[in-house]
Amino acid sequence: MTQWSGYLGLILQGALVTIELTLMGSVLALIMAFLAGMGRVSRFFILRAIATTYIEFFRGTSIFVQLFWAYFVLPFAGLSLTPLQAGVLALGLNVGAYAAEVVRGAILSVGREQYEACTALNLGRWQGMRHVILPQALLVMLPTFGNNAIELLKATSVVSLISLADLTFQAQVVRSQTGSTLMPFLSVLIIYFALALIISWGVRTLERRMARGLDGVRV
Amino acid sequence: MPAPIIKVDAISKSFGTFKVLDGLSMQVMPGEKLALIGPSGSGKTTILRILMTLEKIDGGHIQVDGEQLYHMERNGQLLPADERHLARMRQKIGMVFQLFNLFPHKCVMDNVTLAPMLTKGVARAAAEKRAMELLDMVGLADKAKAMPAQLSGGQKQRVAIARALALSPKIMLFDEVTSALDPELVEEVLNVMRKLAAETDMTMLLVTHEMGFAHDFADRVLFFDRGRIVEEGKPDEIFRHPKQERTQSFLKKIIAAGHRV
Ligand SMILES: Nc1ncnc2c1ncn2[C@@H]1O[C@H](COP(=O)(O)OP(=O)(O)OP(=O)(O)O)[C@@H](O)[C@H]1O
Ligand SMILES: [Mg+2]
């Protein structure tokens, strides 16, 4: 039985890599989502075109292919990434493309009267966006961002294909070393699920905190 | 005789093929209180929105405070106004909307201080001091920390008035500011407007269906129909002795609908 604790240690190491990927990927995804989402509603054609191209491209090709490009093809262009960097890049760009549409939709969901109030108060476009539109849109984005983050968490397992020792990778290792299938796969099942729960809980807490006062009941 | 503060010269405005304003001209003197009345769809809101630069015009010219609103004079030529010119012109004008349009995620105080701090670089302390004076003026000094959703319609509208006043515009536009309110809340907003009219020399343009209030409040009344000014004059002339047949029938309908004149 004692040897299990050693194998569990391996799996927990994998979990750390998965968490790291999820966090860093989410940060990149968030940045890309706001850049591309706001680009989509820009009044400049060129920004709209760039944002649309990015979104369509990364939604239209698979995360596997994107990861292989990041890890195997970019070196030919003189850019060699570690497996972790390649993983974060592919995950962040991929999920960012989906989340960008969330940002765009949320911005458009803010009523025209809010934009008009900004104009009547002589706020500049960016001032209105920053202080009036985005704070309201953020509340609309949050629940879907939670889903996006969970999608990203689940997608992290693709990095095992470029030999990054994440949760899924370690489970395979333990399985091949012990011959046991149930123990490693049951552990990773539970860990993925627990991580997803933590994300949901975190996003819900954030949402509650941000919605405070908006409906006039909770203060 | 001082120069008009607003000079609208033969402007036209269409939505698609529908001509809302058709060669409309009007002038407003500094400090004048103007009531715009007329049937639904006659273009009253549209002219206010055009003055607030929320709609573009298709033709004609507008001068505000001696400067072109939608055009810039450059080397003797009139060019279409750019965003910077519009921003400068907007400093002269404030607007209060029918549905308040408060920022729901900001407390009353922040609603009032946001624009002065961002657009005029007023320091927070000074902006809040001024906001408290304005909130006191509209009778809401105790609601500074409240969120808009906690306020009644009448309170929201008074905050919206304070918010617009915080930028000290020369001209204030009011578009049916009481028509979304429960009847018992109308008076508290009208009282604020009476106070404004009495205590400031702001130019005020008011679109309203409250004929009684228009009568007491306005120096001059414009009757709109189908995008044109059909008749204008002192409140007594318009409400007691309308000359035009269309004005007469409009007022008759309004009275039949139970409005007080
Ligand atoms: N954005 C728009 N697109 C299309 N038509 C519009 C638009 N805004 C206004 N209109 C039309 O223009 C006409 C004039 O509208 P406006 O809102 O100025 O009338 P109003 O005099 O304020 O009427 P009310 O008393 O009902 O508020 C109406 O027929 C209206 O349907
Ligand atoms: Mg109207």
XYZ file of C-alpha atoms and ligand atoms in Angstrom:
512
model
C 0.000 0.000 0.000
C 2.846 2.408 0.777
C 3.976 2.511 -2.837
C 0.617 4.065 -3.745
C 1.585 7.207 -1.876
C 4.591 7.571 -4.173
C 2.403 7.204 -7.218
C -0.135 9.588 -5.749
C 2.728 12.045 -5.397
C 3.360 11.725 -9.131
C -0.254 12.393 -9.880
C -0.298 15.422 -7.606
C 2.763 16.759 -9.413
C 0.780 16.361 -12.613
C -2.099 18.204 -10.996
C 0.214 21.129 -10.263
C 1.239 21.305 -13.912
C -2.412 21.207 -14.931
C -3.262 24.007 -12.499
C -0.327 26.044 -13.757
C -1.443 25.567 -17.361
C -5.006 26.445 -16.507
C -4.070 29.617 -14.676
C -1.569 30.883 -17.224
C -3.736 29.818 -20.144
C -6.708 31.608 -18.608
C -4.748 34.818 -18.184
C -3.688 34.729 -21.838
C -7.214 33.781 -22.903
C -8.633 36.690 -20.927
C -6.237 39.156 -22.520
C -6.960 37.816 -26.013
C -10.700 37.798 -25.310
C -10.738 41.473 -24.407
C -8.431 42.512 -27.228
C -10.318 40.588 -29.884
C -13.782 41.121 -28.371
C -13.303 44.868 -28.288
C -11.640 44.752 -31.695
C -14.821 43.166 -33.013
C -16.882 46.178 -31.981
C -14.275 48.755 -32.955
C -15.229 51.496 -35.374
C -11.987 50.860 -37.278
C -12.345 48.360 -40.084
C -8.787 47.113 -39.785
C -9.186 46.238 -36.092
C -12.469 44.478 -36.783
C -10.823 42.514 -39.598
C -7.860 41.421 -37.483
C -10.095 40.407 -34.581
C -12.473 38.479 -36.814
C -9.643 36.661 -38.538
C -8.110 35.642 -35.231
C -11.423 34.420 -33.821
C -12.467 32.477 -36.910
C -9.040 30.942 -37.327
C -8.675 29.670 -33.784
C -12.235 28.457 -33.549
C -11.982 26.799 -36.929
C -8.864 24.723 -36.336
C -8.461 22.153 -33.593
C -6.560 22.678 -30.391
C -4.376 19.646 -31.247
C -3.229 21.208 -34.476
C -2.644 24.537 -32.773
C -0.564 22.878 -30.084
C 1.517 20.955 -32.629
C 2.140 24.168 -34.510
C 3.170 25.970 -31.347
C 5.531 23.196 -30.327
C 6.789 21.581 -33.527
C 6.410 24.178 -36.274
C 7.264 27.476 -34.602
C 10.887 26.341 -34.036
C 11.317 26.386 -37.831
C 10.427 30.063 -37.673
C 13.142 30.510 -35.075
C 10.825 30.432 -32.079
C 11.473 27.472 -29.801
C 9.073 27.128 -26.920
C 9.197 24.853 -23.904
C 6.283 22.404 -23.731
C 4.721 24.549 -20.999
C 5.025 27.736 -23.062
C 3.626 26.001 -26.129
C 0.746 24.643 -24.063
C -0.116 28.010 -22.548
C 0.100 29.674 -25.969
C -2.165 27.173 -27.715
C -4.695 26.991 -24.876
C -4.794 30.745 -24.319
C -5.206 31.593 -28.003
C -7.778 28.866 -28.546
C -10.018 29.606 -25.582
C -9.430 33.344 -26.025
C -11.078 33.118 -29.442
C -14.234 31.640 -27.934
C -14.200 34.066 -25.013
C -13.764 37.004 -27.416
C -17.249 36.344 -28.752
C -18.478 36.402 -25.155
C -16.871 39.808 -24.640
C -18.372 41.107 -27.861
C -21.846 39.809 -27.026
C -21.690 41.257 -23.523
C -20.623 44.672 -24.788
C -23.484 44.663 -27.286
C -25.922 43.586 -24.578
C -25.472 46.867 -22.731
C -28.382 49.055 -23.749
C -28.091 51.891 -26.237
C -29.325 54.294 -23.575
C -26.138 53.725 -21.584
C -24.026 54.750 -24.579
C -26.242 57.788 -25.070
C -25.867 58.790 -21.431
C -22.101 58.653 -21.978
C -22.377 60.933 -25.002
C -24.676 63.344 -23.185
C -22.114 63.506 -20.356
C -19.403 64.085 -22.944
C -17.401 61.003 -22.001
C -14.974 59.943 -24.712
C -15.429 56.567 -26.379
C -12.770 54.917 -24.292
C -13.875 56.617 -21.067
C -17.418 55.407 -21.582
C -16.217 51.918 -22.450
C -13.929 51.734 -19.444
C -16.185 53.235 -16.769
C -19.713 52.535 -17.962
C -19.995 49.812 -20.589
C -17.340 47.272 -19.584
C -18.222 47.146 -15.868
C -21.798 46.297 -16.812
C -20.751 43.919 -19.567
C -18.378 42.118 -17.217
C -21.287 40.868 -15.177
C -22.814 39.392 -18.319
C -19.510 37.771 -19.310
C -18.668 36.168 -15.993
C -20.846 33.040 -16.063
C -19.722 32.170 -19.585
C -16.124 32.957 -18.665
C -16.546 30.308 -15.959
C -17.547 27.793 -18.628
C -14.628 28.865 -20.803
C -12.210 28.353 -17.915
C -13.563 24.862 -17.313
C -13.263 24.092 -21.015
C -9.686 25.284 -20.826
C -9.005 23.082 -17.800
C -10.309 20.052 -19.647
C -8.368 20.943 -22.766
C -5.080 21.074 -20.848
C -4.821 17.307 -21.195
C -3.771 17.721 -24.838
C -0.339 18.830 -23.653
C 0.409 15.245 -22.640
C 0.855 14.743 -26.393
C 3.947 16.952 -26.337
C 5.252 15.099 -23.281
C 4.370 17.742 -20.745
C 3.847 15.901 -17.453
C 0.371 17.121 -16.617
C -2.337 15.251 -14.765
C -3.345 13.057 -17.690
C 0.269 12.322 -18.602
C 1.107 11.235 -15.049
C -1.946 9.019 -14.911
C -0.636 7.155 -17.966
C 2.778 6.886 -16.351
C 1.369 5.455 -13.147
C -0.820 3.084 -15.093
C 2.064 1.702 -17.122
C 4.317 1.406 -14.052
C 1.775 -0.252 -11.757
C -0.418 -2.041 -14.226
C -3.355 -0.670 -12.297
C -5.931 1.197 -14.329
C -8.547 2.078 -11.767
C -6.401 3.883 -9.222
C -4.715 6.438 -11.534
C -7.760 7.121 -13.641
C -10.062 7.386 -10.646
C -7.664 9.853 -9.007
C -7.431 12.080 -12.065
C -11.179 11.943 -12.541
C -11.673 13.220 -9.020
C -8.971 15.869 -9.339
C -10.283 17.286 -12.635
C -13.758 17.375 -11.179
C -12.575 19.093 -7.996
C -10.682 21.707 -10.017
C -13.755 22.401 -12.132
C -15.826 22.796 -8.974
C -13.335 25.286 -7.606
C -13.544 27.325 -10.814
C -17.367 27.335 -10.735
C -17.392 28.334 -7.112
C -14.834 31.083 -7.660
C -16.736 32.559 -10.580
C -20.051 32.422 -8.727
C -18.526 34.194 -5.745
C -17.093 36.870 -7.994
C -20.428 37.252 -9.719
C -22.298 37.684 -6.452
C -19.821 40.236 -5.260
C -20.031 42.248 -8.483
C -23.819 42.128 -8.685
C -24.112 43.605 -5.221
C -26.445 46.592 -5.206
C -27.365 46.301 -8.876
C -30.819 44.872 -8.210
C -31.523 47.095 -5.247
C -31.970 44.199 -2.840
C -28.547 43.006 -1.756
C -26.294 45.737 -0.520
C -30.629 92.525 -28.197
C -28.305 89.628 -27.333
C -27.553 86.973 -29.918
C -29.489 83.681 -29.837
C -27.721 80.874 -28.003
C -29.244 78.296 -30.337
C -29.854 78.963 -33.999
C -31.348 76.107 -35.983
C -31.337 76.847 -39.676
C -33.363 74.756 -42.114
C -32.312 71.367 -40.829
C -33.715 68.157 -42.183
C -33.547 64.654 -40.810
C -34.842 61.386 -42.233
C -34.962 57.895 -40.828
C -34.793 55.772 -43.953
C -37.342 57.252 -46.306
C -39.318 58.845 -43.491
C -38.691 62.569 -43.184
C -38.895 63.443 -39.486
C -37.688 67.044 -39.677
C -38.251 69.035 -42.827
C -36.470 72.358 -43.081
C -36.891 73.147 -39.405
C -35.669 76.536 -38.183
C -35.825 77.992 -34.710
C -33.944 80.303 -32.381
C -33.538 80.274 -28.644
C -32.339 83.226 -26.605
C -29.891 82.816 -23.704
C -31.727 81.998 -20.503
C -34.964 81.319 -22.313
C -37.266 78.547 -21.070
C -38.808 76.843 -24.043
C -41.552 74.218 -24.097
C -41.865 71.925 -27.117
C -45.281 70.364 -27.457
C -47.047 68.453 -30.184
C -48.479 65.098 -31.166
C -46.543 61.867 -30.923
C -44.046 61.432 -33.741
C -43.875 65.122 -34.565
C -40.098 65.237 -34.069
C -39.769 66.801 -30.600
C -37.424 64.147 -29.251
C -35.504 64.131 -32.505
C -34.643 67.819 -32.336
C -33.409 67.458 -28.739
C -31.344 64.415 -29.688
C -29.865 66.321 -32.606
C -28.876 69.173 -30.286
C -27.239 66.594 -27.972
C -25.393 65.146 -31.011
C -27.115 61.781 -30.564
C -28.423 61.952 -34.139
C -26.801 63.379 -37.223
C -28.555 65.873 -39.456
C -28.976 65.372 -43.184
C -28.968 69.041 -44.094
C -28.977 72.552 -42.674
C -26.955 74.229 -39.948
C -27.068 74.592 -36.199
C -25.266 77.251 -34.232
C -24.815 76.853 -30.506
C -23.346 79.665 -28.436
C -21.934 81.335 -31.527
C -20.318 78.228 -33.011
C -21.391 75.681 -35.582
C -22.463 72.424 -33.926
C -22.057 69.985 -36.794
C -19.521 71.951 -38.785
C -16.107 73.422 -38.177
C -14.898 76.600 -39.720
C -11.421 76.059 -41.179
C -9.858 78.735 -43.379
C -13.240 80.145 -44.214
C -14.600 76.746 -45.172
C -17.282 74.739 -43.399
C -16.156 71.175 -42.805
C -18.058 68.375 -41.066
C -17.323 68.416 -37.337
C -14.851 65.873 -36.028
C -15.081 64.107 -32.671
C -12.971 66.746 -30.943
C -15.145 69.569 -32.124
C -18.263 67.698 -31.042
C -16.759 67.003 -27.619
C -16.055 70.698 -27.160
C -19.568 71.648 -28.212
C -21.129 69.043 -25.931
C -19.679 70.855 -22.930
C -22.277 73.527 -23.529
C -25.223 71.146 -23.505
C -26.710 68.663 -21.039
C -29.647 66.314 -21.434
C -32.050 64.526 -19.129
C -33.770 61.455 -20.545
C -37.256 60.075 -20.177
C -35.908 56.832 -18.648
C -33.169 58.501 -16.550
C -30.319 56.405 -18.025
C -28.444 56.332 -14.725
C -25.395 54.092 -14.485
C -26.801 51.122 -12.536
C -23.431 49.885 -11.293
C -22.481 53.184 -9.689
C -23.886 54.775 -6.544
C -25.661 58.106 -6.750
C -22.525 60.036 -5.809
C -20.419 58.304 -8.461
C -23.098 58.842 -11.087
C -22.836 62.572 -10.452
C -19.051 62.858 -10.108
C -17.953 60.550 -12.939
C -18.212 62.972 -15.839
C -16.759 66.068 -14.115
C -13.769 64.021 -12.977
C -13.198 62.393 -16.365
C -14.031 65.201 -18.753
C -12.983 68.257 -16.774
C -10.237 66.819 -14.621
C -11.989 67.929 -11.438
C -10.383 66.370 -8.341
C -12.521 63.861 -6.476
C -12.903 66.010 -3.361
C -14.072 69.027 -5.352
C -16.358 66.897 -7.514
C -17.968 65.337 -4.448
C -18.438 68.682 -2.768
C -20.201 70.021 -5.842
C -22.223 66.801 -6.152
C -23.435 67.155 -2.562
C -24.585 70.705 -3.285
C -26.478 69.500 -6.334
C -27.973 66.490 -4.531
C -29.034 68.832 -1.768
C -30.637 71.080 -4.347
C -32.689 68.174 -5.749
C -33.500 66.992 -2.228
C -31.435 63.807 -2.238
C -28.445 64.632 -0.055
C -29.210 61.570 2.082
C -29.126 59.223 -0.924
C -25.541 59.868 -2.014
C -24.434 56.325 -1.189
C -27.560 54.612 -2.556
C -27.519 52.544 -5.732
C -29.930 53.616 -8.496
C -31.953 50.421 -8.116
C -32.825 51.442 -4.564
C -34.443 54.689 -5.696
C -37.966 55.500 -6.843
C -38.462 56.793 -10.367
C -38.799 60.350 -9.158
C -35.597 60.065 -7.162
C -33.774 58.552 -10.138
C -34.854 61.406 -12.340
C -33.689 63.964 -9.788
C -30.292 62.235 -9.667
C -30.180 62.359 -13.457
C -30.847 66.097 -13.320
C -28.085 66.587 -10.755
C -25.745 64.480 -12.900
C -26.347 66.665 -15.950
C -26.008 69.866 -13.902
C -22.656 68.748 -12.518
C -21.082 69.626 -15.861
C -22.508 73.168 -15.653
C -23.933 73.262 -19.175
C -25.297 76.496 -20.558
C -28.187 74.661 -22.153
C -30.265 71.857 -20.647
C -32.535 69.587 -22.649
C -35.379 67.718 -20.935
C -37.196 65.026 -22.897
C -40.476 64.093 -21.221
C -38.672 63.717 -17.944
C -41.830 62.922 -15.983
C -43.732 60.721 -18.400
C -42.240 57.448 -17.113
C -43.125 58.307 -13.513
C -46.041 57.273 -11.338
C -48.415 60.244 -11.064
C -47.617 60.887 -7.409
C -43.905 61.234 -8.231
C -44.282 63.746 -11.050
C -44.547 66.793 -8.817
C -41.226 66.267 -7.010
C -39.402 66.355 -10.345
C -41.368 69.336 -11.624
C -40.519 71.170 -8.405
C -36.825 70.695 -9.079
C -37.307 72.096 -12.567
C -39.200 75.113 -11.231
C -36.369 75.743 -8.817
C -33.834 75.478 -11.647
C -35.795 77.910 -13.764
C -36.060 80.373 -10.896
C -32.517 80.137 -9.600
C -30.368 79.775 -12.705
C -29.996 81.579 -15.979
C -29.580 78.332 -17.891
C -31.312 77.996 -21.220
C -33.837 75.184 -20.907
C -35.627 73.249 -23.651
C -38.386 71.023 -22.449
C -40.412 68.446 -24.336
C -43.502 67.665 -22.359
C -47.068 66.442 -22.353
C -47.673 68.228 -19.037
C -49.468 71.227 -20.500
C -50.128 72.838 -17.126
C -46.461 72.754 -16.294
C -45.456 73.987 -19.746
C -47.830 76.909 -19.300
C -46.299 77.976 -15.974
C -42.707 77.139 -16.796
C -42.098 78.337 -20.327
C -41.352 81.775 -21.665
C -42.332 80.528 -25.083
C -44.104 77.465 -26.436
C -43.421 75.778 -29.776
C -46.109 73.579 -31.234
C -44.668 70.845 -33.449
C -46.503 68.836 -36.031
C -44.992 66.547 -38.669
C -41.479 67.864 -38.206
C -42.378 71.540 -38.447
C -43.184 74.302 -36.028
C -46.796 75.050 -36.777
C -47.270 77.756 -34.182
C -45.269 79.474 -31.490
C -45.888 82.122 -28.897
C -46.259 82.973 -25.260
C -47.896 80.220 -23.190
C -51.120 82.205 -22.868
C -51.343 82.742 -26.609
C -50.780 79.085 -27.398
C -52.868 77.543 -24.651
C -55.716 80.092 -24.422
C -55.896 81.483 -27.929
C -54.278 79.097 -30.394
C -54.557 80.455 -33.908
C -53.797 77.391 -35.973
C -56.466 74.789 -36.458
C -53.972 71.971 -35.794
C -52.926 73.497 -32.485
C -56.541 73.830 -31.476
C -57.423 70.245 -32.242
C -54.256 68.961 -30.507
C -55.066 70.881 -27.334
C -58.679 69.734 -27.462
C -57.524 66.129 -27.619
C -55.111 66.652 -24.744
C -57.840 68.171 -22.581
C -60.244 65.393 -23.513
C -57.563 62.939 -22.392
C -57.731 64.522 -18.954
C -54.643 66.695 -18.957
C -54.847 69.995 -17.186
C -54.017 73.096 -19.198
N -34.037 55.705 -34.754
C -35.177 55.828 -35.459
N -35.398 55.051 -36.527
C -36.531 55.165 -37.252
N -37.511 56.046 -36.986
C -37.349 56.858 -35.919
C -36.181 56.791 -35.107
N -36.295 57.709 -34.126
C -37.487 58.319 -34.328
N -38.117 57.815 -35.411
C -39.408 58.272 -35.938
O -39.348 59.639 -36.114
C -40.583 60.246 -35.781
C -40.372 61.362 -34.800
O -39.914 60.805 -33.605
P -39.736 61.645 -32.294
O -39.278 60.678 -31.279
O -38.897 62.819 -32.540
O -41.210 62.111 -31.967
P -41.766 62.837 -30.687
O -42.341 64.120 -31.158
O -40.739 62.894 -29.634
O -42.952 61.878 -30.265
P -43.406 61.382 -28.811
O -44.311 62.458 -28.301
O -44.148 60.133 -29.089
O -42.197 61.165 -27.989
C -41.476 59.140 -35.269
O -42.360 58.766 -36.292
C -40.535 58.036 -34.959
O -41.138 56.775 -35.165
Mg -40.469 61.955 -27.761
